[in-house]
């Protein structure tokens, strides 16, 4: 049996309200679509990349990593800037991954590797360590996964 449709008459004010409601819904849908089209997150900062890498390495068995603080400090008592006491160009992260030394340099945005950093990286590779320049957490994860697979297979 066919269902009977009941028609009601709406006043012009009610029609206007329904039209406004539909317009609001249409705008809300358009905003959600635009929000979905936007990238999920802001570009990663060097600090965020560094923290993520250290966390990822330290979660693995027989692996550890630490941040190297190689910036100078302002001595307010003496009114001078004291240089850091680490080697020039040392990488941002040093790690030991299942018995092998890793030096990881973090670069975000338009940051580039300095001459001293290149020298340090060549010292690490000449000594049998591995070097990686991380421009994002995702790039590091892809590289680190291949490193771990090689370690497991060898």
PDB file of C-alpha atoms in Angstrom:
ATOM      1  CA  UNK A   1       0.000   0.000   0.000  1.00  0.00           C
ATOM      2  CA  UNK A   2       1.407   3.390  -0.963  1.00  0.00           C
ATOM      3  CA  UNK A   3       2.181   5.812   1.800  1.00  0.00           C
ATOM      4  CA  UNK A   4       0.172   8.968   1.703  1.00  0.00           C
ATOM      5  CA  UNK A   5       2.184  12.175   1.636  1.00  0.00           C
ATOM      6  CA  UNK A   6       0.776  14.968   3.694  1.00  0.00           C
ATOM      7  CA  UNK A   7       1.413  18.392   2.289  1.00  0.00           C
ATOM      8  CA  UNK A   8       1.429  21.396   4.517  1.00  0.00           C
ATOM      9  CA  UNK A   9       1.440  24.953   3.528  1.00  0.00           C
ATOM     10  CA  UNK A  10       4.187  27.128   4.904  1.00  0.00           C
ATOM     11  CA  UNK A  11       4.020  30.814   5.422  1.00  0.00           C
ATOM     12  CA  UNK A  12       6.529  33.046   3.641  1.00  0.00           C
ATOM     13  CA  UNK A  13       8.344  33.569   6.974  1.00  0.00           C
ATOM     14  CA  UNK A  14       8.649  29.810   7.481  1.00  0.00           C
ATOM     15  CA  UNK A  15       9.918  29.373   3.915  1.00  0.00           C
ATOM     16  CA  UNK A  16      12.527  32.077   4.575  1.00  0.00           C
ATOM     17  CA  UNK A  17      13.625  30.284   7.773  1.00  0.00           C
ATOM     18  CA  UNK A  18      13.933  26.948   5.946  1.00  0.00           C
ATOM     19  CA  UNK A  19      15.957  28.590   3.190  1.00  0.00           C
ATOM     20  CA  UNK A  20      18.282  30.229   5.745  1.00  0.00           C
ATOM     21  CA  UNK A  21      18.703  26.894   7.524  1.00  0.00           C
ATOM     22  CA  UNK A  22      19.612  25.137   4.246  1.00  0.00           C
ATOM     23  CA  UNK A  23      22.082  27.936   3.425  1.00  0.00           C
ATOM     24  CA  UNK A  24      23.751  27.549   6.847  1.00  0.00           C
ATOM     25  CA  UNK A  25      24.053  23.795   6.317  1.00  0.00           C
ATOM     26  CA  UNK A  26      25.539  24.318   2.852  1.00  0.00           C
ATOM     27  CA  UNK A  27      28.131  26.760   4.241  1.00  0.00           C
ATOM     28  CA  UNK A  28      29.002  24.373   7.075  1.00  0.00           C
ATOM     29  CA  UNK A  29      29.557  21.529   4.583  1.00  0.00           C
ATOM     30  CA  UNK A  30      31.758  23.802   2.462  1.00  0.00           C
ATOM     31  CA  UNK A  31      33.830  24.728   5.535  1.00  0.00           C
ATOM     32  CA  UNK A  32      34.331  21.066   6.437  1.00  0.00           C
ATOM     33  CA  UNK A  33      35.414  20.276   2.894  1.00  0.00           C
ATOM     34  CA  UNK A  34      37.862  23.184   2.948  1.00  0.00           C
ATOM     35  CA  UNK A  35      39.183  22.053   6.337  1.00  0.00           C
ATOM     36  CA  UNK A  36      39.735  18.526   4.977  1.00  0.00           C
ATOM     37  CA  UNK A  37      41.673  19.946   2.018  1.00  0.00           C
ATOM     38  CA  UNK A  38      44.086  21.814   4.333  1.00  0.00           C
ATOM     39  CA  UNK A  39      47.249  20.095   5.503  1.00  0.00           C
ATOM     40  CA  UNK A  40      46.811  18.419   8.896  1.00  0.00           C
ATOM     41  CA  UNK A  41      49.636  20.209  10.600  1.00  0.00           C
ATOM     42  CA  UNK A  42      52.032  23.080  10.447  1.00  0.00           C
ATOM     43  CA  UNK A  43      55.505  22.491   9.013  1.00  0.00           C
ATOM     44  CA  UNK A  44      57.690  20.700  11.535  1.00  0.00           C
ATOM     45  CA  UNK A  45      60.183  22.757  13.486  1.00  0.00           C
ATOM     46  CA  UNK A  46      63.732  21.542  14.071  1.00  0.00           C
ATOM     47  CA  UNK A  47      62.907  21.131  17.757  1.00  0.00           C
ATOM     48  CA  UNK A  48      59.902  18.909  17.016  1.00  0.00           C
ATOM     49  CA  UNK A  49      61.861  16.786  14.523  1.00  0.00           C
ATOM     50  CA  UNK A  50      64.702  16.379  17.030  1.00  0.00           C
ATOM     51  CA  UNK A  51      62.379  15.327  19.854  1.00  0.00           C
ATOM     52  CA  UNK A  52      60.544  12.855  17.614  1.00  0.00           C
ATOM     53  CA  UNK A  53      63.793  11.258  16.414  1.00  0.00           C
ATOM     54  CA  UNK A  54      65.158  10.849  19.933  1.00  0.00           C
ATOM     55  CA  UNK A  55      61.869   9.308  21.067  1.00  0.00           C
ATOM     56  CA  UNK A  56      61.798   6.898  18.103  1.00  0.00           C
ATOM     57  CA  UNK A  57      65.365   5.689  18.636  1.00  0.00           C
ATOM     58  CA  UNK A  58      65.000   5.330  22.410  1.00  0.00           C
ATOM     59  CA  UNK A  59      61.901   3.151  21.913  1.00  0.00           C
ATOM     60  CA  UNK A  60      63.956   0.517  20.060  1.00  0.00           C
ATOM     61  CA  UNK A  61      65.725  -2.284  21.928  1.00  0.00           C
ATOM     62  CA  UNK A  62      69.522  -1.915  22.214  1.00  0.00           C
ATOM     63  CA  UNK A  63      69.369   1.691  20.974  1.00  0.00           C
ATOM     64  CA  UNK A  64      69.796   5.048  22.639  1.00  0.00           C
ATOM     65  CA  UNK A  65      70.046   8.640  21.490  1.00  0.00           C
ATOM     66  CA  UNK A  66      70.589  12.038  23.039  1.00  0.00           C
ATOM     67  CA  UNK A  67      70.504  15.662  21.991  1.00  0.00           C
ATOM     68  CA  UNK A  68      73.781  17.535  21.857  1.00  0.00           C
ATOM     69  CA  UNK A  69      73.491  21.019  23.275  1.00  0.00           C
ATOM     70  CA  UNK A  70      76.110  22.901  21.305  1.00  0.00           C
ATOM     71  CA  UNK A  71      74.971  26.495  21.682  1.00  0.00           C
ATOM     72  CA  UNK A  72      76.603  29.080  23.848  1.00  0.00           C
ATOM     73  CA  UNK A  73      75.005  30.778  26.843  1.00  0.00           C
ATOM     74  CA  UNK A  74      74.650  34.346  28.011  1.00  0.00           C
ATOM     75  CA  UNK A  75      76.424  34.954  31.316  1.00  0.00           C
ATOM     76  CA  UNK A  76      74.424  37.765  32.904  1.00  0.00           C
ATOM     77  CA  UNK A  77      76.804  38.121  35.867  1.00  0.00           C
ATOM     78  CA  UNK A  78      79.785  38.825  33.615  1.00  0.00           C
ATOM     79  CA  UNK A  79      77.763  40.429  30.849  1.00  0.00           C
ATOM     80  CA  UNK A  80      79.323  38.233  28.169  1.00  0.00           C
ATOM     81  CA  UNK A  81      78.334  35.462  25.798  1.00  0.00           C
ATOM     82  CA  UNK A  82      80.191  32.225  26.590  1.00  0.00           C
ATOM     83  CA  UNK A  83      80.798  29.851  23.711  1.00  0.00           C
ATOM     84  CA  UNK A  84      79.686  26.245  23.948  1.00  0.00           C
ATOM     85  CA  UNK A  85      82.428  23.783  24.855  1.00  0.00           C
ATOM     86  CA  UNK A  86      81.564  21.174  22.226  1.00  0.00           C
ATOM     87  CA  UNK A  87      83.276  20.541  18.923  1.00  0.00           C
ATOM     88  CA  UNK A  88      82.218  22.904  16.130  1.00  0.00           C
ATOM     89  CA  UNK A  89      79.767  21.304  13.719  1.00  0.00           C
ATOM     90  CA  UNK A  90      78.778  18.408  15.971  1.00  0.00           C
ATOM     91  CA  UNK A  91      75.451  16.859  14.956  1.00  0.00           C
ATOM     92  CA  UNK A  92      72.218  17.644  16.777  1.00  0.00           C
ATOM     93  CA  UNK A  93      71.640  14.016  17.798  1.00  0.00           C
ATOM     94  CA  UNK A  94      74.170  11.321  18.621  1.00  0.00           C
ATOM     95  CA  UNK A  95      72.958   7.752  18.884  1.00  0.00           C
ATOM     96  CA  UNK A  96      74.147   4.211  19.302  1.00  0.00           C
ATOM     97  CA  UNK A  97      71.967   1.786  17.349  1.00  0.00           C
ATOM     98  CA  UNK A  98      72.735  -1.829  18.121  1.00  0.00           C
ATOM     99  CA  UNK A  99      76.431  -1.166  18.491  1.00  0.00           C
ATOM    100  CA  UNK A 100      76.911   1.367  15.702  1.00  0.00           C
ATOM    101  CA  UNK A 101      77.374   5.110  16.087  1.00  0.00           C
ATOM    102  CA  UNK A 102      74.942   7.472  14.347  1.00  0.00           C
ATOM    103  CA  UNK A 103      75.173  11.232  13.911  1.00  0.00           C
ATOM    104  CA  UNK A 104      71.882  12.836  12.906  1.00  0.00           C
ATOM    105  CA  UNK A 105      71.753  16.438  11.758  1.00  0.00           C
ATOM    106  CA  UNK A 106      68.299  18.053  11.852  1.00  0.00           C
ATOM    107  CA  UNK A 107      67.422  20.695   9.265  1.00  0.00           C
ATOM    108  CA  UNK A 108      64.048  22.387   9.011  1.00  0.00           C
ATOM    109  CA  UNK A 109      62.818  24.869   6.455  1.00  0.00           C
ATOM    110  CA  UNK A 110      65.598  26.527   4.461  1.00  0.00           C
ATOM    111  CA  UNK A 111      68.335  25.570   6.928  1.00  0.00           C
ATOM    112  CA  UNK A 112      71.495  24.210   5.255  1.00  0.00           C
ATOM    113  CA  UNK A 113      74.527  22.264   6.448  1.00  0.00           C
ATOM    114  CA  UNK A 114      77.549  24.357   7.389  1.00  0.00           C
ATOM    115  CA  UNK A 115      81.159  23.604   6.499  1.00  0.00           C
ATOM    116  CA  UNK A 116      81.945  22.538  10.094  1.00  0.00           C
ATOM    117  CA  UNK A 117      78.966  20.168  10.076  1.00  0.00           C
ATOM    118  CA  UNK A 118      80.191  18.629   6.814  1.00  0.00           C
ATOM    119  CA  UNK A 119      83.635  18.106   8.384  1.00  0.00           C
ATOM    120  CA  UNK A 120      82.092  16.424  11.433  1.00  0.00           C
ATOM    121  CA  UNK A 121      79.957  14.140   9.260  1.00  0.00           C
ATOM    122  CA  UNK A 122      82.970  13.065   7.227  1.00  0.00           C
ATOM    123  CA  UNK A 123      84.839  12.237  10.485  1.00  0.00           C
ATOM    124  CA  UNK A 124      81.915  10.068  11.583  1.00  0.00           C
ATOM    125  CA  UNK A 125      81.744   8.163   8.291  1.00  0.00           C
ATOM    126  CA  UNK A 126      85.543   7.710   8.197  1.00  0.00           C
ATOM    127  CA  UNK A 127      85.313   6.221  11.697  1.00  0.00           C
ATOM    128  CA  UNK A 128      82.685   3.672  10.641  1.00  0.00           C
ATOM    129  CA  UNK A 129      79.607   5.514  11.858  1.00  0.00           C
ATOM    130  CA  UNK A 130      76.542   6.492   9.884  1.00  0.00           C
ATOM    131  CA  UNK A 131      75.244   9.979   9.169  1.00  0.00           C
ATOM    132  CA  UNK A 132      71.761  11.163   8.290  1.00  0.00           C
ATOM    133  CA  UNK A 133      70.363  14.626   7.604  1.00  0.00           C
ATOM    134  CA  UNK A 134      66.736  14.704   8.747  1.00  0.00           C
ATOM    135  CA  UNK A 135      64.463  17.234   7.068  1.00  0.00           C
ATOM    136  CA  UNK A 136      61.304  15.692   8.560  1.00  0.00           C
ATOM    137  CA  UNK A 137      60.217  13.000  10.983  1.00  0.00           C
ATOM    138  CA  UNK A 138      58.712  10.976   8.124  1.00  0.00           C
ATOM    139  CA  UNK A 139      61.985  10.993   6.175  1.00  0.00           C
ATOM    140  CA  UNK A 140      63.842   9.835   9.281  1.00  0.00           C
ATOM    141  CA  UNK A 141      61.365   7.023   9.928  1.00  0.00           C
ATOM    142  CA  UNK A 142      61.739   5.764   6.350  1.00  0.00           C
ATOM    143  CA  UNK A 143      65.541   5.783   6.622  1.00  0.00           C
ATOM    144  CA  UNK A 144      65.647   4.345  10.151  1.00  0.00           C
ATOM    145  CA  UNK A 145      63.335   1.488   9.166  1.00  0.00           C
ATOM    146  CA  UNK A 146      65.753   0.412   6.424  1.00  0.00           C
ATOM    147  CA  UNK A 147      68.668   0.669   8.873  1.00  0.00           C
ATOM    148  CA  UNK A 148      66.907  -1.555  11.403  1.00  0.00           C
ATOM    149  CA  UNK A 149      65.991  -4.088   8.712  1.00  0.00           C
ATOM    150  CA  UNK A 150      69.627  -4.293   7.619  1.00  0.00           C
ATOM    151  CA  UNK A 151      70.716  -4.784  11.244  1.00  0.00           C
ATOM    152  CA  UNK A 152      68.210  -7.601  11.733  1.00  0.00           C
ATOM    153  CA  UNK A 153      69.131  -9.352   8.463  1.00  0.00           C
ATOM    154  CA  UNK A 154      72.900  -9.162   9.046  1.00  0.00           C
TER     155      UNK A 154
END
